[in-house]
Every structure is written in structure tokens, then in C-alpha cells.
Coordinates of C-alpha atoms and ligand atoms in Angstrom, one line a residue:
M1 CA 94.9 -9.3 70.8
K2 CA 92.7 -11.1 73.1
Q3 CA 89.1 -11.0 72.1
R4 CA 87.6 -11.6 75.5
K5 CA 85.6 -9.0 77.2
L6 CA 85.3 -8.7 81.0
L7 CA 81.7 -9.5 81.9
M8 CA 80.5 -7.0 84.5
I9 CA 76.8 -7.6 84.4
P10 CA 74.7 -8.6 87.4
G11 CA 74.6 -12.2 86.4
P12 CA 75.9 -14.4 84.7
I13 CA 79.4 -13.3 86.0
E14 CA 82.8 -14.3 85.5
F15 CA 83.6 -17.8 87.0
T16 CA 86.8 -19.1 88.3
P17 CA 89.0 -21.4 86.1
E18 CA 88.4 -24.2 88.5
V19 CA 84.5 -23.9 88.2
M20 CA 85.0 -23.5 84.4
A21 CA 87.2 -26.8 84.2
S22 CA 84.6 -28.7 86.4
M23 CA 82.2 -28.0 83.6
A24 CA 84.4 -29.8 81.1
L25 CA 84.8 -33.1 83.1
P26 CA 83.3 -36.1 81.4
T27 CA 79.6 -36.2 82.3
T28 CA 79.1 -39.2 84.6
S29 CA 75.9 -41.1 85.4
H30 CA 73.6 -39.2 87.9
V31 CA 73.9 -42.4 90.2
A32 CA 77.6 -42.7 89.8
P33 CA 79.3 -43.0 93.1
N34 CA 81.6 -40.0 92.6
F35 CA 78.8 -37.8 91.6
I36 CA 76.6 -39.0 94.4
E37 CA 79.5 -37.9 96.7
V38 CA 79.7 -34.5 95.1
F39 CA 76.0 -33.8 95.2
G40 CA 75.9 -34.9 98.8
Q41 CA 78.9 -32.6 99.6
A42 CA 77.3 -29.6 97.6
I43 CA 74.1 -29.9 99.7
E44 CA 75.9 -29.9 103.0
R45 CA 78.0 -26.9 101.9
L46 CA 74.9 -24.9 101.1
R47 CA 74.1 -25.0 104.7
T48 CA 77.2 -23.0 105.7
V49 CA 76.7 -20.5 102.7
F50 CA 73.2 -19.8 103.7
G51 CA 73.8 -19.6 107.3
S52 CA 71.3 -22.3 107.9
P53 CA 72.7 -25.6 109.8
S54 CA 69.0 -26.4 110.2
G55 CA 67.7 -25.8 106.8
Q56 CA 66.9 -28.2 103.9
P57 CA 68.6 -27.4 100.7
F58 CA 67.1 -28.1 97.1
V59 CA 69.2 -27.9 94.1
V60 CA 67.2 -28.3 90.9
A61 CA 67.8 -27.6 87.2
G62 CA 66.4 -24.3 86.3
S63 CA 67.0 -20.6 86.8
G64 CA 66.2 -18.3 89.7
T65 CA 62.8 -17.8 88.5
L66 CA 62.1 -21.6 89.1
A67 CA 63.3 -21.2 92.6
M68 CA 60.8 -18.5 93.2
D69 CA 58.1 -20.8 91.6
M70 CA 59.1 -23.6 93.8
A71 CA 58.8 -21.5 96.9
A72 CA 55.4 -20.2 96.1
A73 CA 54.1 -23.6 94.6
N74 CA 55.0 -25.3 97.9
L75 CA 54.3 -22.9 100.5
V76 CA 51.0 -21.0 99.1
E77 CA 47.5 -22.5 99.0
R78 CA 44.7 -20.9 97.1
G79 CA 43.1 -18.1 99.1
D80 CA 46.3 -17.4 101.2
A81 CA 47.3 -13.8 101.9
A82 CA 50.9 -12.9 100.8
L83 CA 52.7 -9.6 101.4
V84 CA 55.4 -8.5 99.0
V85 CA 57.9 -6.1 100.3
N86 CA 58.3 -4.4 96.8
T87 CA 61.7 -2.8 95.7
G88 CA 61.4 -3.2 92.0
Y89 CA 61.0 -5.6 89.1
F90 CA 61.9 -8.8 90.8
S91 CA 59.5 -8.1 93.8
D92 CA 56.7 -7.6 91.1
R93 CA 57.7 -10.9 89.6
F94 CA 57.2 -12.7 92.9
G95 CA 53.8 -11.2 93.4
A96 CA 52.8 -12.4 89.9
I97 CA 54.1 -15.8 90.8
L98 CA 52.2 -16.0 94.2
E99 CA 49.2 -14.9 92.5
R100 CA 49.5 -17.6 89.8
Y101 CA 49.5 -20.2 92.7
G102 CA 46.3 -18.6 94.1
A103 CA 47.4 -16.3 96.9
S104 CA 45.9 -12.9 97.3
V105 CA 48.9 -10.4 97.1
T106 CA 49.3 -7.0 98.8
H107 CA 52.4 -5.1 97.7
V108 CA 54.0 -2.7 100.0
R109 CA 56.0 -0.4 97.6
A110 CA 58.8 1.9 98.1
P111 CA 57.6 5.5 97.8
A112 CA 59.9 6.0 94.7
V113 CA 62.2 4.0 92.5
G114 CA 65.5 3.5 94.4
D115 CA 63.9 3.7 97.8
V116 CA 63.0 1.1 100.3
P117 CA 59.6 0.5 101.9
G118 CA 59.5 1.7 105.5
L119 CA 59.6 -0.7 108.3
D120 CA 56.7 1.2 109.9
E121 CA 54.5 0.8 106.7
V122 CA 55.3 -2.9 106.5
E123 CA 54.5 -3.4 110.3
R124 CA 51.1 -1.5 109.8
T125 CA 50.2 -3.7 106.8
L126 CA 51.1 -6.9 108.5
K127 CA 49.1 -5.8 111.6
A128 CA 46.2 -5.1 109.5
G129 CA 46.1 -8.4 107.7
S130 CA 46.5 -12.1 108.4
Y131 CA 49.3 -12.9 106.0
K132 CA 50.7 -16.4 105.5
V133 CA 53.6 -15.5 103.7
M134 CA 55.8 -12.4 103.1
T135 CA 58.4 -12.2 100.5
I136 CA 61.5 -9.8 100.6
T137 CA 63.8 -9.2 97.5
H138 CA 67.1 -9.0 99.5
V139 CA 68.8 -7.1 96.5
D140 CA 66.4 -6.0 93.6
T141 CA 68.7 -6.4 90.5
S142 CA 66.7 -3.8 88.8
T143 CA 67.4 -1.1 91.2
A144 CA 70.4 -2.2 93.1
V145 CA 68.3 -1.5 96.3
R146 CA 69.2 -3.8 99.2
V147 CA 66.5 -4.4 101.9
D148 CA 67.3 -4.8 105.7
V149 CA 66.3 -8.4 105.7
R150 CA 67.1 -8.8 109.3
A151 CA 64.7 -6.1 110.5
M152 CA 62.1 -7.0 107.9
A153 CA 62.2 -10.7 108.5
A154 CA 61.8 -10.1 112.2
L155 CA 58.6 -8.1 111.4
G156 CA 57.2 -10.8 109.4
R157 CA 58.0 -13.4 111.9
A158 CA 56.5 -11.4 114.8
H159 CA 53.1 -11.3 112.8
G160 CA 53.2 -14.9 111.9
A161 CA 54.0 -14.8 108.3
L162 CA 56.4 -17.4 106.6
V163 CA 59.4 -15.1 105.6
I164 CA 60.6 -16.0 102.0
V165 CA 63.8 -14.1 100.9
D166 CA 64.6 -13.8 97.1
G167 CA 68.5 -14.0 97.6
V168 CA 69.3 -14.3 93.8
C169 CA 71.4 -11.2 93.9
S170 CA 72.6 -11.6 97.4
V171 CA 73.5 -15.1 98.6
A172 CA 77.3 -15.4 98.8
G173 CA 77.7 -11.8 98.2
E174 CA 75.8 -9.9 100.9
A175 CA 75.4 -10.9 104.7
L176 CA 72.6 -13.4 104.9
L177 CA 72.4 -15.5 107.9
Q178 CA 69.1 -17.5 107.5
D179 CA 68.7 -19.1 110.7
E180 CA 69.8 -16.3 113.0
W181 CA 67.6 -13.8 111.0
G182 CA 64.5 -16.1 111.1
I183 CA 64.3 -16.6 107.4
D184 CA 62.0 -19.6 106.6
L185 CA 63.0 -19.9 103.0
A186 CA 66.1 -18.3 101.1
L187 CA 66.6 -18.8 97.4
T188 CA 69.2 -18.1 94.8
A189 CA 70.3 -19.1 91.3
S190 CA 73.8 -20.4 90.2
Q191 CA 75.0 -17.6 88.1
K192 CA 75.2 -14.8 90.6
A193 CA 77.5 -14.5 93.5
L194 CA 77.3 -18.5 94.1
G195 CA 79.7 -18.5 91.1
V196 CA 78.4 -21.1 88.8
P197 CA 77.1 -20.8 85.2
P198 CA 73.4 -20.5 84.6
G199 CA 71.2 -23.4 85.2
L200 CA 70.5 -24.2 88.9
A201 CA 67.8 -23.1 91.2
V202 CA 68.9 -23.2 94.7
L203 CA 66.7 -23.2 97.9
V204 CA 67.1 -23.7 101.4
A205 CA 63.9 -24.4 103.5
G206 CA 63.9 -23.9 107.1
Q207 CA 61.7 -26.2 109.5
R208 CA 58.9 -23.9 109.8
A209 CA 58.6 -23.9 105.9
L210 CA 58.8 -27.6 105.7
E211 CA 56.1 -28.0 108.4
R212 CA 54.0 -25.7 106.3
F213 CA 54.5 -27.7 103.4
H214 CA 53.9 -31.0 105.1
S215 CA 50.5 -29.6 106.5
R216 CA 49.3 -28.4 103.1
K217 CA 45.3 -29.2 102.4
T218 CA 45.9 -29.4 98.6
P219 CA 48.3 -30.9 96.3
V220 CA 51.3 -28.7 95.0
G221 CA 49.9 -27.1 91.6
S222 CA 53.1 -27.9 89.8
Y223 CA 54.4 -31.4 89.0
Y224 CA 58.1 -30.4 88.3
S225 CA 58.3 -28.0 91.4
D226 CA 56.7 -30.5 94.0
W227 CA 58.8 -31.1 97.1
S228 CA 57.2 -34.3 97.6
E229 CA 59.3 -35.4 94.6
W230 CA 62.5 -33.5 95.3
L231 CA 62.7 -33.9 99.2
P232 CA 63.5 -37.6 99.0
I233 CA 66.0 -36.9 96.3
M234 CA 67.9 -34.3 98.4
K235 CA 67.8 -36.5 101.3
A236 CA 69.1 -39.6 99.3
Y237 CA 72.1 -37.6 97.9
E238 CA 73.0 -36.4 101.3
Q239 CA 72.9 -40.0 102.8
R240 CA 75.1 -40.8 99.6
K241 CA 72.5 -43.4 98.1
P242 CA 71.3 -43.3 94.5
S243 CA 68.0 -41.9 93.6
Y244 CA 66.1 -40.4 90.6
F245 CA 63.1 -38.0 89.9
G246 CA 64.5 -35.8 87.0
T247 CA 68.0 -36.0 85.7
P248 CA 70.4 -33.6 87.5
P249 CA 72.5 -31.2 85.5
V250 CA 75.5 -33.4 86.4
N251 CA 78.4 -30.9 85.4
L252 CA 76.5 -27.9 87.0
V253 CA 76.2 -29.7 90.3
W254 CA 79.8 -30.6 90.0
A255 CA 80.8 -27.0 89.4
L256 CA 78.5 -25.9 92.3
D257 CA 80.4 -28.1 94.7
V258 CA 83.9 -26.5 93.4
S259 CA 82.4 -23.1 93.7
L260 CA 81.0 -23.7 97.2
G261 CA 84.4 -25.1 98.4
Q262 CA 86.1 -22.0 97.2
I263 CA 83.5 -19.8 98.9
I264 CA 83.9 -21.7 102.2
E265 CA 87.6 -21.6 101.9
E266 CA 87.5 -17.8 101.5
G267 CA 85.1 -17.7 104.5
M268 CA 81.6 -15.8 104.5
I269 CA 82.9 -12.8 106.7
R270 CA 85.8 -12.2 104.5
R271 CA 83.7 -12.6 101.3
V272 CA 81.0 -10.3 102.4
D273 CA 83.7 -7.9 103.3
R274 CA 85.6 -8.1 99.9
H275 CA 82.3 -7.3 98.1
R276 CA 81.7 -4.4 100.3
R277 CA 85.2 -3.1 99.7
L278 CA 85.1 -3.4 95.9
S279 CA 81.6 -2.0 95.9
A280 CA 82.6 1.0 97.8
A281 CA 85.7 1.5 95.6
F282 CA 83.5 1.3 92.4
K283 CA 80.8 3.7 94.0
D284 CA 83.3 6.2 95.1
A285 CA 84.8 6.2 91.4
A286 CA 81.2 6.5 90.1
S287 CA 80.5 9.6 92.2
A288 CA 83.8 11.1 91.2
M289 CA 83.0 10.6 87.6
G290 CA 79.4 12.6 88.1
F291 CA 77.2 9.6 88.4
R292 CA 74.1 9.5 90.5
Q293 CA 73.1 6.0 91.9
V294 CA 69.6 4.8 91.4
P295 CA 69.4 3.9 95.4
T296 CA 68.3 6.9 97.0
G297 CA 70.6 6.3 100.0
P298 CA 74.0 4.6 100.8
L299 CA 72.6 2.4 103.5
H300 CA 70.3 0.4 101.0
A301 CA 72.7 0.4 98.0
A302 CA 73.6 -3.1 97.3
D303 CA 77.2 -4.3 97.3
T304 CA 76.7 -6.9 94.6
L305 CA 75.9 -4.4 91.9
T306 CA 75.6 -0.7 91.2
A307 CA 72.9 1.2 89.2
L308 CA 73.9 4.5 87.9
Y309 CA 71.9 7.0 86.1
Y310 CA 73.3 8.5 82.9
P311 CA 74.7 11.9 83.3
E312 CA 73.4 14.9 81.3
G313 CA 74.0 14.3 77.5
V314 CA 74.8 10.5 77.8
D315 CA 72.4 7.7 76.9
A316 CA 72.5 4.0 76.3
G317 CA 74.8 4.6 73.4
I318 CA 77.8 4.7 75.9
L319 CA 77.2 0.8 76.7
G320 CA 78.6 0.0 73.4
R321 CA 81.5 2.4 73.6
I322 CA 82.3 0.7 77.1
G323 CA 82.2 -2.6 75.3
Q324 CA 84.8 -1.3 72.7
F325 CA 87.0 -0.7 75.8
G326 CA 86.7 -4.4 76.7
V327 CA 83.9 -4.5 79.4
I328 CA 80.3 -5.6 79.2
V329 CA 77.9 -3.8 81.6
A330 CA 74.1 -4.1 81.5
G331 CA 71.4 -1.8 80.5
G332 CA 68.5 -0.7 82.6
L333 CA 65.7 -3.2 83.6
H334 CA 63.1 -1.3 85.8
P335 CA 60.3 -0.3 83.5
E336 CA 59.8 3.2 84.8
I337 CA 63.6 4.3 84.4
R338 CA 64.8 1.7 81.9
A339 CA 66.3 4.2 79.3
R340 CA 67.9 6.4 82.0
Y341 CA 70.2 4.0 83.8
F342 CA 72.7 1.2 83.5
R343 CA 74.0 -1.7 85.9
V344 CA 77.4 -2.7 86.8
G345 CA 77.7 -6.1 88.6
H346 CA 80.8 -6.8 90.8
M347 CA 80.1 -10.1 92.7
G348 CA 81.5 -13.7 93.0
A349 CA 85.1 -13.9 92.0
V350 CA 85.5 -10.2 91.3
N351 CA 88.8 -8.5 92.2
E352 CA 90.5 -5.2 92.5
S353 CA 91.8 -5.4 88.8
D354 CA 88.3 -5.9 87.5
I355 CA 87.1 -3.0 89.4
L356 CA 89.8 -0.7 88.1
T357 CA 89.3 -2.1 84.4
V358 CA 85.5 -1.2 84.6
V359 CA 86.3 2.3 86.1
G360 CA 88.9 2.8 83.4
A361 CA 86.5 1.7 80.6
L362 CA 83.7 4.0 81.9
E363 CA 85.9 6.8 82.1
S364 CA 87.2 6.3 78.7
A365 CA 83.9 5.9 77.2
L366 CA 82.8 9.3 79.0
S367 CA 85.4 11.2 77.5
S368 CA 83.8 11.1 74.2
T369 CA 80.5 12.3 75.5
P370 CA 79.3 15.8 76.7
A371 CA 79.6 14.6 80.2
K372 CA 81.7 17.0 82.3
T373 CA 84.0 14.3 83.8
E374 CA 87.5 15.3 84.9
P375 CA 89.7 12.9 83.1
G376 CA 91.3 10.5 85.7
S377 CA 89.0 11.4 88.4
G378 CA 87.2 7.8 88.5
L379 CA 90.4 6.0 88.6
H380 CA 92.0 8.3 91.1
A381 CA 89.0 8.0 93.5
C382 CA 89.0 4.1 92.9
A383 CA 92.5 3.7 93.8
R384 CA 92.2 6.0 96.8
S385 CA 89.4 3.9 98.1
L386 CA 91.1 0.6 97.5
N387 CA 94.1 1.9 99.3
E388 CA 92.1 3.2 102.2
Q389 CA 90.5 0.0 102.8
P390 CA 93.1 -2.7 102.1
S391 CA 92.0 -6.4 102.2
Ligands
PMP401 N1 65.3 -12.5 91.6 C1 66.3 -11.5 91.4 C2 66.7 -10.7 92.4 C3 67.2 -11.7 90.3 O1 68.3 -10.8 90.1 C4 66.7 -12.6 89.3 C5 67.7 -12.5 87.9 N2 68.3 -11.5 87.5 C6 65.7 -13.5 89.5 C7 65.2 -13.3 90.5 C8 65.5 -14.2 88.3 O2 66.4 -15.3 88.2 P1 66.6 -15.9 86.6 O3 66.8 -14.9 85.7 O4 67.9 -16.8 87.0 O5 65.4 -16.7 86.5

């Protein structure tokens, strides 16, 4: 029997065989001509995936938290006012990082876990202060809440704030048009919808963000994160020239280029649509099985993952049972509701059979609990949803 389980957590995700094969290539020098070509191409491809033809990509060894740290370290100076549009655990983290670099942080929080802060409240707050930066967590992975980034970013811009978007759980899975939506910096990590094993922090800085960086009065407070070091490196790779600051994770960059090629081949519109369709099928199945989602309304429920409260009589013990049926899902993360819900990731290379498999495992696991789920209801709803909205 195959021992492998299907990994359906919100990152790391399942990667394509081509991406995994590129991880096993012989590691070259970081200045080998073929590696320089691959890194340069990956940098160019990131502009397409972020929708930022005018942006400057940065690819650095680290996780998504490093990408957040890098954004704050380079764009914030002591005493700057920062506004955090807060939808959960990762918005809190951005607040903490901004404070570490000396920002004075104001949070506009959702009225309840699973909700989004209102545009009117964000606008009132922006009007009342003089914010240098505003952060938005596109999809907060702790709540599966998705923010209307386009509307929020427009507000931030209109009030003179530099708009930073944490797209760790959205880039390459949800619609995100960095330039068109006026986003000054968007960031992500490799292990989510970008489809590459963990280890890369990825950012795209727009021209306004670069201008803010170049006009800093104080040095960047982190040696490793300083764009003064990384900017020449990114430019050199793009110009296909050798350079060195910190050794790049050669195989991960190779894998990134392969994955970006696959993403672009699928096409951003089709890719986002696939995520929407598969997410809808999973969510339909979840409601048919009697689950309630953490997001309080369908318009702000993400397509990259689903967060579900356990039904009456069910607790985190069911996660192990789901695992026995061959699927790994994730427990709760948001401190206020941690023990009451779980999360299922469905992003990147995810397909119809993955969705059917996770629904089947969930339904099978539920059948040994007191939950009043009609056997077959989840798979039935899932199949119907997939049939009603064919690819
Ligand atoms: N922001 C969001 C929205 C995330 O989902 C995560 C990771 N789950 C992070 C930031 C931090 O990324 P990492 O774990 O790669 O440091």
C-alpha cells in the first residue's frame, strides 16, 4: 500500500513532479551561467504573476516572515505611523514586526473573528492620522478571511499611505493585480500557491516603495534585509551578470523558475478561476456535511483555503482520523478559537480529485462521531458543484 498521504494544509502544499525534480538537480555555483539565466528568468516571471510590470522583485532565502520583515525594515523609519488592517494572526504579526522597526502601529480590527474591518472604519482612521504605511493581509491563513485588497488599497493610496500587501496565502491563487490596484509592495513565500518547497521570501516593490526606500534618512536596521545589498543582486541576475551578497538557495530558485513557468503557462485568469471553482466545490461539500465556516460571509471567504468550525460533538481528535483516511489537514491557529476549528488548504497544483479525496476522508471520519451528517452528502454536493461549474 502507498504510504504517502495527501497534504491539504495551507502551506506547504503538494508540489508538481517537475518542481520536485528540479530540486534534485545537481546544485550549481550561484554564478554558473545556466543558474544566472534561471534566476534572471524567474525575476522576470514574477512580474507577470504579481501583475506588476513596473515592479522590482526580490527573491531571498527565508520564509514569508522574512518577506514581512524585509518590507518593514526597508520602508519604515522610527516614529512612522503605520495602520494594520487586521483580520487575524498574521495581521497581528505584521503589527509586531512594524513595531520592532520603530513604527507607531494602529490596528483596525474586524468586529469579530471571521469578519473584515469595514472600509468606512478604515477610511475614518486614515483620515484621522497621517499614516506612512498601511498593511493588508490579503488572506489571513488563521481565519481564511480575504480582504477586498483593491478597495482597501485605493483608500490607503488616497490618504497618502504606502500600501503593503501580505499575499503569502494569496499570490498565484487569488486575483491580485499589483500595479492596477495601486499596491506599493506585495510579498509572499514559496510554499503556498507559488508552488515551491518552503525557503524563499519573495517580494515585489513598486516604484513608490523604492522611492521611499531611497529617500530614507536612517540606515536599515537589519543587515540581512537591507535592500541596499539586495537591489544590486536582483538587478545583476536580471541583466544576466554574476554577483554575490548571500548565497542564493540554488535549487529552490531553480524550482521557483519551473513553477512560475507552469503558472504562466496555465494563465493567471484560468488559475484564479480554478482556485475559485475548487474552493466552491469544497465549501459546498462542507456545508452539506453540516460545517460552518469561520469567515462570516461568502464574499470574504478565501479561495486558497477553508476554515471550518467542528460540528457539535466533534473536536480536534478528528484530524487524526482524517489522517487515517490518507489526508493531512491543519488544526486551528487563531488564539481566540484555536480548539474550535480546523483548516483545509486547496491551492497551487490542487485538482478535482484532491478535493474529492479530502471530502471523502472528512465524511468517512465524521461517520464515527456524533455529528449528524448524512452519509454521502459531502461527496454528492462536491460532485454536483464540480459538474455545475466545469473547467
Ligand atoms: N502571512 C501569511 C498570510 C501566512 O499565511 C504566513 C504563513 N502561514 C505568513 C505570513 C508567514 O510565512 P512563513 O510561515 O513562511 O514565515
